[in-house]
Amino acid sequence: MFRNFLLLAVRNFFKNSTYSIINIFGLSVGLASFIMLMLLVKYETSYDSFHNDHKRIYRVEQLVSLADDQDTWNQLPAGVSVELENNYPEIEEAIAIREVWGEYLSTSKERTFLEPKGFYANPDVFDLFSYKFISGNKETALDAPMKIVLTESLAKKLFPGSDPMGQNILVDSKRTYHVSGIIEDVPFNTNTKLSYLIPFSTYTNVYNSDFFQKWDWHDTRIFLKLHENVDYKLFENKIKFLLDDFLKDREEELQLKPIWKVHVQQGDGDGYWIAVVLYGIVGVFTLALAAMNFINLTTAYSLTRAKEIGVKKVLGSSKFTLIKQFLGESLIIVFISLLVALTISEATLPLFNRIVSVPLNIEYIENWEFILFIVGITVFTGVTSGLYPALVLSSLNPLLTIKNQVFVSNKLKKYSMRRGLIIFQLVMSMVFVLTTLGVSGQFKYLKNKDMGFDKKNLLISKIKETEKVKINEFSALREELLQIPGVLDASVSYNSPFNGSWGRMVNWEGSQVGEQMNSRFNRAYATFLNTMKIDLVTGRHFNPNRAADSAACIVNEEFVNIIGWDYEEAIGKRVWDKDYTIIGISKDFHERSPFERIKPYILIHHPGYLTGWKNILIRVEDESNVEVQRRVRLKLEEYFPESNFDLRPFDENLSTDAERIYEGMAKTFGFFSVISMIIAIIGLFTLVSFSSKRKVKEIGIRKVLGAKPSQIYAKLTKEYILLIIIANAIAIPFGVFLFKADPSYYKQDINYNQILWISLFSIIITLLTVSIQVIKSSMANPVKSLRYE
């Protein structure tokens, strides 16, 4: 029996090769799209899953009640890790880590690099995180100050062609680290993208300050591993109010976040998670489109085999036997489609990887669960796609099929399921296109949004821990920089937008006890706002010659708006435990990313001394002028003779993870909206072709009776015009809803004219697709039409 089914399926495949190829192509493209998008979803939800027992690892976070809202902080005092590990038996391990914020590592003058991905860590960090050692002992790698563990790539960069173990690295031109271990490079899909680790004891040794005794320093990330069978939600309730014993007059609660969620749920927002869900939805609906197309084409084609079905039923074939035959043929086609889909996926993955900026690949042995999942989805698609036509065709009346009268039976009424599937395809294609336009437009809007400062023609240099300087006055350096032709202004600050960020809880004059808000803050020289081209709304700039300005501050509009002050009223108010007096209000500017809400901001006057670490900002006429950069670099070398520094354009590498996600979404939706349109057009074209063939005699009779080609055209296309209008009526509101669901705080206005043009374009494309076949049928010779079959 199986052999007969297989032979029949092969004969039908070659007998109707055009139909078979179109069907396989459409389903293969849908499956390939689904495979690639599911690979992406799996990747995005597998962050840090390479750690042993990753399902028991959590990041400790802090839910803070603010004056205007609630906020989630992922950085806490380092002492929290000690309190947790010492006092809660449910915890197997608890550690703290903290960014170093960039150090110059050097093994020679030629091999000196600013490494921004270093971390302070507990010595037992390797008991919680599963970093694989190439050299060294994890038990002793960080057990003493001034030790350093390098990743393999950094070790090769600093020590090319030699063994780094036991060698020394000069740090910031003033201290030495001893290489105590080499670990494999961390995977791309981790939230802790490190290049080296040093112990917290190094910080204590260098700066004579202990992180674990500073309960007002919220700048370490705490991770813990629970023992097996511990319910983390119950444990979360147990530790919720731990900070009450250490932080007074604040409403703060601890909460746990599973380590795999850290990537997709940044802070208290769901922007990344929404993006991942949308990727999954696109994959499912692209496959659904292909499956609907498959159902439509299979049903339409199978009706041409009505006589075969009638003869078989007359000769004794049961309904069950016919169902098995059609399901078997369907499964053969979908498995062929799966092989083609895997080939397409392998060929297009490099392009897709560039679109979404992640290194995806198909692993057939190592990732067998995913392959089994895809095979299961394929079988499910084959069964569900073949079931409807199998049930319909096996139920046909054999007398009607033999008389070729199946098309007027009640089984296939005018408003059949097939038309519903066509509407579904058109709706999904329209939604993909509208969503693509929305996401792309939103990305461009945020990418080109006014940052509140001018990032062009601005140079920045990060200089660390300077002790020996030519003159310890920035005013002197600034005057000499201004003597260089092409230099317009200069300033010095601890931080600058996109280059470091500080935050703390602050109160203000008139606030209630415990009433605070989370504010970003910075210390900068008097010329900072002018150099950055940040405008003042009201008030004045700092005056470096005015002693009282050491206790003055400038706040942004958001700071004043949250409190509810009028701008003029705010001038002279005291903030931050009444330590600083507001002398000016600046326009809002993006300090970290245009994809995030602008936070309250306080700028405090920096007196301009050059020792310590700092950012030097230099406004120039043309940042690409090599001669200006050369002379600026020479001047900095003159003022900081023993310091490392990097002089670069300010707007270099300002992209963020949020920007990467958005750009990937925009490109992905664009890519798959084209695919969905192709699938819908192919399906529509083929269906019109089958429909026209069924109406060959009807068209011939109408032409003999005097009908004009234009009348026949109108008659045959009327149904499809109605379908595309219905599809637009459903798709447009849904597309608008998806746009409004965008998680960005700042949104562009909806362009309804653009939506109208897309709607008209979809109608034109549908008409063109239908017209190609309809015109051919309406222009056919009626004599040949009446002799059809």
CSV table of C-alpha atoms in Angstrom, one decimal, residues 430-759:
chain,number,residue,atom,x,y,z
A,430,MET,CA,0.0,44.1,4.9
A,431,VAL,CA,0.7,44.0,8.6
A,432,PHE,CA,4.3,43.0,7.9
A,433,VAL,CA,4.7,45.9,5.5
A,434,LEU,CA,3.1,48.4,7.9
A,435,THR,CA,5.1,47.2,10.8
A,436,THR,CA,8.3,47.4,8.8
A,437,LEU,CA,7.5,51.0,7.9
A,438,GLY,CA,6.6,51.8,11.5
A,439,VAL,CA,9.8,50.2,13.0
A,440,SER,CA,12.0,51.6,10.3
A,441,GLY,CA,10.5,55.1,10.7
A,442,GLN,CA,10.8,54.9,14.5
A,443,PHE,CA,14.5,53.8,14.2
A,444,LYS,CA,15.3,56.7,11.8
A,445,TYR,CA,13.4,59.1,14.1
A,446,LEU,CA,15.4,58.1,17.1
A,447,LYS,CA,18.7,57.8,15.2
A,448,ASN,CA,18.3,61.3,13.9
A,449,LYS,CA,16.6,62.7,17.0
A,450,ASP,CA,18.0,65.9,18.4
A,451,MET,CA,20.4,64.7,21.1
A,452,GLY,CA,20.3,68.1,22.9
A,453,PHE,CA,24.0,68.6,22.1
A,454,ASP,CA,26.2,68.7,19.0
A,455,LYS,CA,28.1,65.4,18.7
A,456,LYS,CA,29.8,66.5,15.4
A,457,ASN,CA,33.2,68.2,15.3
A,458,LEU,CA,33.9,67.3,18.9
A,459,LEU,CA,37.0,65.4,20.0
A,460,ILE,CA,37.3,63.5,23.3
A,461,SER,CA,40.2,62.1,25.2
A,462,LYS,CA,40.0,60.0,28.4
A,463,ILE,CA,43.0,60.5,30.7
A,464,LYS,CA,43.3,58.4,33.8
A,465,GLU,CA,44.7,59.0,37.3
A,466,THR,CA,47.2,61.8,36.3
A,467,GLU,CA,49.6,62.9,39.0
A,468,LYS,CA,52.4,64.5,36.9
A,469,VAL,CA,51.1,67.5,34.9
A,470,LYS,CA,52.7,70.5,33.3
A,471,ILE,CA,50.4,73.0,35.1
A,472,ASN,CA,47.5,71.8,37.3
A,473,GLU,CA,45.1,74.3,35.9
A,474,PHE,CA,42.7,73.5,33.1
A,475,SER,CA,42.4,77.2,32.2
A,476,ALA,CA,46.1,77.2,31.2
A,477,LEU,CA,45.6,74.1,29.0
A,478,ARG,CA,42.5,75.6,27.5
A,479,GLU,CA,44.2,78.8,26.5
A,480,GLU,CA,47.0,76.9,24.8
A,481,LEU,CA,44.5,74.6,23.0
A,482,LEU,CA,42.6,77.7,21.7
A,483,GLN,CA,45.9,78.9,20.1
A,484,ILE,CA,45.7,76.0,17.7
A,485,PRO,CA,44.0,77.0,14.5
A,486,GLY,CA,40.7,75.1,14.1
A,487,VAL,CA,40.1,74.7,17.9
A,488,LEU,CA,37.0,76.5,19.0
A,489,ASP,CA,36.5,75.6,22.7
A,490,ALA,CA,37.5,73.0,25.3
A,491,SER,CA,36.4,71.7,28.6
A,492,VAL,CA,37.1,69.0,31.2
A,493,SER,CA,34.6,66.8,33.0
A,494,TYR,CA,34.4,63.5,34.9
A,495,ASN,CA,31.8,62.2,32.5
A,496,SER,CA,30.2,63.2,29.3
A,497,PRO,CA,27.2,61.9,27.3
A,498,PHE,CA,27.8,58.3,26.2
A,499,ASN,CA,31.1,58.3,28.0
A,500,GLY,CA,30.5,57.4,31.6
A,501,SER,CA,27.5,58.1,33.8
A,502,TRP,CA,26.9,58.7,37.5
A,503,GLY,CA,23.6,58.5,39.3
A,504,ARG,CA,22.3,59.0,42.9
A,505,MET,CA,19.2,59.7,44.9
A,506,VAL,CA,18.7,63.4,45.6
A,507,ASN,CA,16.2,65.5,47.5
A,508,TRP,CA,15.4,69.2,47.1
A,509,GLU,CA,14.2,72.2,49.0
A,510,GLY,CA,10.7,71.6,50.1
A,511,SER,CA,10.7,67.8,49.6
A,512,GLN,CA,9.3,65.5,52.3
A,513,VAL,CA,11.4,63.3,54.4
A,514,GLY,CA,12.3,60.3,52.3
A,515,GLU,CA,11.1,62.0,49.1
A,516,GLN,CA,13.8,61.6,46.5
A,517,MET,CA,14.4,61.0,42.8
A,518,ASN,CA,17.1,59.2,40.9
A,519,SER,CA,19.2,61.8,39.1
A,520,ARG,CA,22.2,61.6,36.8
A,521,PHE,CA,25.0,63.9,37.8
A,522,ASN,CA,28.4,65.1,36.6
A,523,ARG,CA,31.2,67.5,37.6
A,524,ALA,CA,32.5,69.7,34.7
A,525,TYR,CA,34.4,72.9,34.0
A,526,ALA,CA,32.6,76.1,33.4
A,527,THR,CA,32.8,75.8,29.6
A,528,PHE,CA,31.3,72.3,29.5
A,529,LEU,CA,27.8,73.4,28.2
A,530,ASN,CA,29.3,75.7,25.6
A,531,THR,CA,31.7,73.1,24.4
A,532,MET,CA,29.0,70.5,24.1
A,533,LYS,CA,26.6,73.1,22.6
A,534,ILE,CA,23.9,72.5,25.2
A,535,ASP,CA,21.7,75.5,25.5
A,536,LEU,CA,20.6,77.2,28.7
A,537,VAL,CA,16.9,77.8,29.1
A,538,THR,CA,17.3,80.3,31.9
A,539,GLY,CA,19.9,81.3,34.5
A,540,ARG,CA,23.7,81.5,33.9
A,541,HIS,CA,26.8,79.4,33.4
A,542,PHE,CA,29.4,78.7,36.0
A,543,ASN,CA,32.0,81.3,36.6
A,544,PRO,CA,35.4,79.8,37.4
A,545,ASN,CA,36.5,83.0,39.2
A,546,ARG,CA,33.5,83.0,41.5
A,547,ALA,CA,34.2,81.1,44.7
A,548,ALA,CA,30.5,80.7,45.5
A,549,ASP,CA,30.0,78.6,42.4
A,550,SER,CA,31.8,75.6,44.1
A,551,ALA,CA,28.4,75.1,45.7
A,552,ALA,CA,26.4,75.9,42.6
A,553,CYS,CA,24.7,73.5,40.1
A,554,ILE,CA,22.9,73.6,36.8
A,555,VAL,CA,20.0,71.2,36.3
A,556,ASN,CA,18.1,70.1,33.2
A,557,GLU,CA,14.4,70.8,32.4
A,558,GLU,CA,13.4,67.3,33.4
A,559,PHE,CA,14.7,67.8,36.9
A,560,VAL,CA,12.6,70.9,37.3
A,561,ASN,CA,9.5,69.4,35.6
A,562,ILE,CA,9.4,66.4,37.9
A,563,ILE,CA,9.5,68.5,41.0
A,564,GLY,CA,6.9,70.9,39.5
A,565,TRP,CA,8.7,74.2,39.8
A,566,ASP,CA,8.4,77.0,37.3
A,567,TYR,CA,11.7,77.7,35.6
A,568,GLU,CA,12.2,81.1,37.1
A,569,GLU,CA,11.1,79.8,40.5
A,570,ALA,CA,13.8,77.1,40.4
A,571,ILE,CA,16.7,79.5,40.2
A,572,GLY,CA,18.1,79.9,43.7
A,573,LYS,CA,16.5,76.6,45.1
A,574,ARG,CA,18.8,74.3,47.0
A,575,VAL,CA,19.1,70.6,46.2
A,576,TRP,CA,21.1,67.5,47.2
A,577,ASP,CA,20.7,67.9,51.0
A,578,LYS,CA,20.8,71.6,50.3
A,579,ASP,CA,24.5,71.4,49.4
A,580,TYR,CA,24.0,73.0,46.0
A,581,THR,CA,22.1,76.0,44.7
A,582,ILE,CA,20.6,76.0,41.2
A,583,ILE,CA,22.0,78.9,39.1
A,584,GLY,CA,20.8,77.7,35.7
A,585,ILE,CA,18.5,75.3,33.8
A,586,SER,CA,19.8,73.6,30.7
A,587,LYS,CA,17.8,72.1,27.8
A,588,ASP,CA,17.2,68.4,28.1
A,589,PHE,CA,19.8,66.3,26.4
A,590,HIS,CA,20.3,62.5,26.0
A,591,GLU,CA,23.1,61.4,28.3
A,592,ARG,CA,23.1,57.7,27.4
A,593,SER,CA,20.8,56.8,24.5
A,594,PRO,CA,18.0,58.4,22.5
A,595,PHE,CA,16.1,55.2,23.0
A,596,GLU,CA,15.7,55.9,26.7
A,597,ARG,CA,13.8,58.5,28.6
A,598,ILE,CA,15.8,61.6,29.5
A,599,LYS,CA,16.5,61.5,33.2
A,600,PRO,CA,16.9,64.4,35.7
A,601,TYR,CA,20.4,65.7,35.6
A,602,ILE,CA,22.6,67.8,37.9
A,603,LEU,CA,25.8,69.5,36.7
A,604,ILE,CA,28.2,70.5,39.4
A,605,HIS,CA,31.2,72.9,38.9
A,606,HIS,CA,34.6,71.3,38.4
A,607,PRO,CA,37.4,73.7,39.5
A,608,GLY,CA,39.6,72.6,36.6
A,609,TYR,CA,42.5,70.8,38.3
A,610,LEU,CA,44.1,68.3,36.0
A,611,THR,CA,45.3,65.6,38.4
A,612,GLY,CA,43.0,62.5,38.8
A,613,TRP,CA,41.0,61.0,35.9
A,614,LYS,CA,39.0,63.0,33.5
A,615,ASN,CA,37.5,63.5,30.0
A,616,ILE,CA,39.0,66.3,27.9
A,617,LEU,CA,36.4,67.7,25.4
A,618,ILE,CA,37.6,69.8,22.5
A,619,ARG,CA,35.3,71.5,20.0
A,620,VAL,CA,36.9,71.9,16.5
A,621,GLU,CA,35.9,73.3,13.1
A,622,ASP,CA,36.5,69.9,11.4
A,623,GLU,CA,37.0,66.7,13.4
A,624,SER,CA,38.5,65.0,10.3
A,625,ASN,CA,41.3,67.5,10.1
A,626,VAL,CA,44.4,65.4,10.8
A,627,GLU,CA,46.7,68.3,11.4
A,628,VAL,CA,44.4,69.7,14.1
A,629,GLN,CA,44.2,66.3,15.8
A,630,ARG,CA,48.0,66.0,15.6
A,631,ARG,CA,48.6,69.3,17.3
A,632,VAL,CA,46.0,68.7,20.0
A,633,ARG,CA,47.6,65.3,20.7
A,634,LEU,CA,51.1,66.9,21.0
A,635,LYS,CA,49.7,69.5,23.4
A,636,LEU,CA,48.1,66.8,25.6
A,637,GLU,CA,51.4,64.9,25.6
A,638,GLU,CA,53.1,68.1,26.8
A,639,TYR,CA,50.6,68.6,29.6
A,640,PHE,CA,50.4,64.9,30.6
A,641,PRO,CA,53.9,63.5,30.0
A,642,GLU,CA,53.4,60.2,31.9
A,643,SER,CA,49.8,59.5,31.0
A,644,ASN,CA,48.1,57.3,28.4
A,645,PHE,CA,45.3,58.8,26.5
A,646,ASP,CA,43.2,58.2,23.3
A,647,LEU,CA,42.1,61.2,21.2
A,648,ARG,CA,39.1,60.3,19.0
A,649,PRO,CA,36.0,61.9,17.4
A,650,PHE,CA,33.2,62.0,20.0
A,651,ASP,CA,30.6,60.4,17.8
A,652,GLU,CA,32.7,57.4,17.1
A,653,ASN,CA,31.1,54.1,18.3
A,654,LEU,CA,28.1,55.8,20.0
A,655,SER,CA,25.7,52.9,19.1
A,656,THR,CA,24.0,51.1,22.0
A,657,ASP,CA,22.4,47.7,22.5
A,658,ALA,CA,19.0,49.3,22.1
A,659,GLU,CA,20.0,50.7,18.8
A,660,ARG,CA,21.3,47.4,17.6
A,661,ILE,CA,18.0,45.7,18.5
A,662,TYR,CA,16.0,48.4,16.8
A,663,GLU,CA,18.1,48.4,13.7
A,664,GLY,CA,17.9,44.6,13.6
A,665,MET,CA,14.1,44.7,14.0
A,666,ALA,CA,13.7,47.3,11.2
A,667,LYS,CA,15.8,45.2,8.8
A,668,THR,CA,14.3,41.9,9.8
A,669,PHE,CA,10.7,43.1,9.3
A,670,GLY,CA,11.7,44.6,6.0
A,671,PHE,CA,13.4,41.3,4.9
A,672,PHE,CA,10.4,39.2,5.9
A,673,SER,CA,7.7,41.6,4.7
A,674,VAL,CA,9.2,41.1,1.2
A,675,ILE,CA,9.2,37.3,1.7
A,676,SER,CA,5.5,37.4,2.9
A,677,MET,CA,4.6,39.5,-0.1
A,678,ILE,CA,6.3,37.1,-2.5
A,679,ILE,CA,4.5,34.1,-0.9
A,680,ALA,CA,1.2,35.9,-1.1
A,681,ILE,CA,1.7,36.9,-4.7
A,682,ILE,CA,2.8,33.5,-5.8
A,683,GLY,CA,-0.2,31.9,-4.0
A,684,LEU,CA,-2.6,34.5,-5.4
A,685,PHE,CA,-1.3,34.1,-8.9
A,686,THR,CA,-1.5,30.3,-8.8
A,687,LEU,CA,-5.1,30.4,-7.4
A,688,VAL,CA,-6.2,32.8,-10.1
A,689,SER,CA,-4.7,30.5,-12.6
A,690,PHE,CA,-6.6,27.5,-11.3
A,691,SER,CA,-9.8,29.5,-11.0
A,692,SER,CA,-9.4,30.8,-14.6
A,693,LYS,CA,-9.0,27.2,-15.8
A,694,ARG,CA,-12.2,26.2,-14.1
A,695,LYS,CA,-14.0,29.0,-15.8
A,696,VAL,CA,-12.7,28.4,-19.3
A,697,LYS,CA,-16.1,27.3,-20.7
A,698,GLU,CA,-17.9,30.1,-18.8
A,699,ILE,CA,-15.6,32.7,-20.3
A,700,GLY,CA,-16.1,31.1,-23.8
A,701,ILE,CA,-19.9,31.2,-23.5
A,702,ARG,CA,-19.9,34.8,-22.3
A,703,LYS,CA,-17.7,35.9,-25.2
A,704,VAL,CA,-19.9,34.0,-27.7
A,705,LEU,CA,-22.9,35.8,-26.2
A,706,GLY,CA,-21.2,39.2,-26.8
A,707,ALA,CA,-19.4,40.0,-23.6
A,708,LYS,CA,-16.4,42.3,-24.0
A,709,PRO,CA,-13.0,41.4,-22.6
A,710,SER,CA,-13.3,44.4,-20.2
A,711,GLN,CA,-16.6,43.0,-18.9
A,712,ILE,CA,-15.1,39.6,-18.4
A,713,TYR,CA,-12.1,41.2,-16.7
A,714,ALA,CA,-14.3,43.1,-14.3
A,715,LYS,CA,-16.4,40.0,-13.6
A,716,LEU,CA,-13.3,37.9,-12.7
A,717,THR,CA,-11.4,40.5,-10.7
A,718,LYS,CA,-14.4,41.8,-8.7
A,719,GLU,CA,-14.0,39.1,-6.1
A,720,TYR,CA,-10.2,39.7,-5.5
A,721,ILE,CA,-10.7,43.5,-5.2
A,722,LEU,CA,-13.3,42.8,-2.5
A,723,LEU,CA,-10.8,40.5,-0.7
A,724,ILE,CA,-8.0,43.0,-0.8
A,725,ILE,CA,-10.3,45.8,0.5
A,726,ILE,CA,-11.4,43.5,3.4
A,727,ALA,CA,-7.7,42.7,4.1
A,728,ASN,CA,-6.8,46.4,4.2
A,729,ALA,CA,-9.7,47.1,6.6
A,730,ILE,CA,-8.3,44.5,9.0
A,731,ALA,CA,-4.6,45.2,8.5
A,732,ILE,CA,-4.5,49.0,8.9
A,733,PRO,CA,-6.0,49.1,12.4
A,734,PHE,CA,-3.8,46.2,13.5
A,735,GLY,CA,-0.7,47.9,12.0
A,736,VAL,CA,-1.5,51.1,13.9
A,737,PHE,CA,-2.0,49.2,17.1
A,738,LEU,CA,1.5,47.6,16.7
A,739,PHE,CA,3.0,51.0,16.1
A,740,LYS,CA,1.5,52.4,19.3
A,741,ALA,CA,2.7,49.3,21.2
A,742,ASP,CA,6.3,50.3,20.4
A,743,PRO,CA,8.2,50.4,23.8
A,744,SER,CA,10.1,53.6,23.0
A,745,TYR,CA,9.4,56.5,25.2
A,746,TYR,CA,9.8,58.9,22.4
A,747,LYS,CA,7.7,58.1,19.3
A,748,GLN,CA,7.3,59.6,15.9
A,749,ASP,CA,3.8,60.7,14.8
A,750,ILE,CA,1.8,58.2,12.7
A,751,ASN,CA,2.0,59.0,9.0
A,752,TYR,CA,-1.5,58.2,7.8
A,753,ASN,CA,-0.7,59.4,4.3
A,754,GLN,CA,2.0,56.8,4.1
A,755,ILE,CA,-0.5,54.1,5.3
A,756,LEU,CA,-2.9,55.3,2.5
A,757,TRP,CA,-0.2,54.9,-0.1
A,758,ILE,CA,0.7,51.5,1.1
A,759,SER,CA,-2.9,50.4,1.0
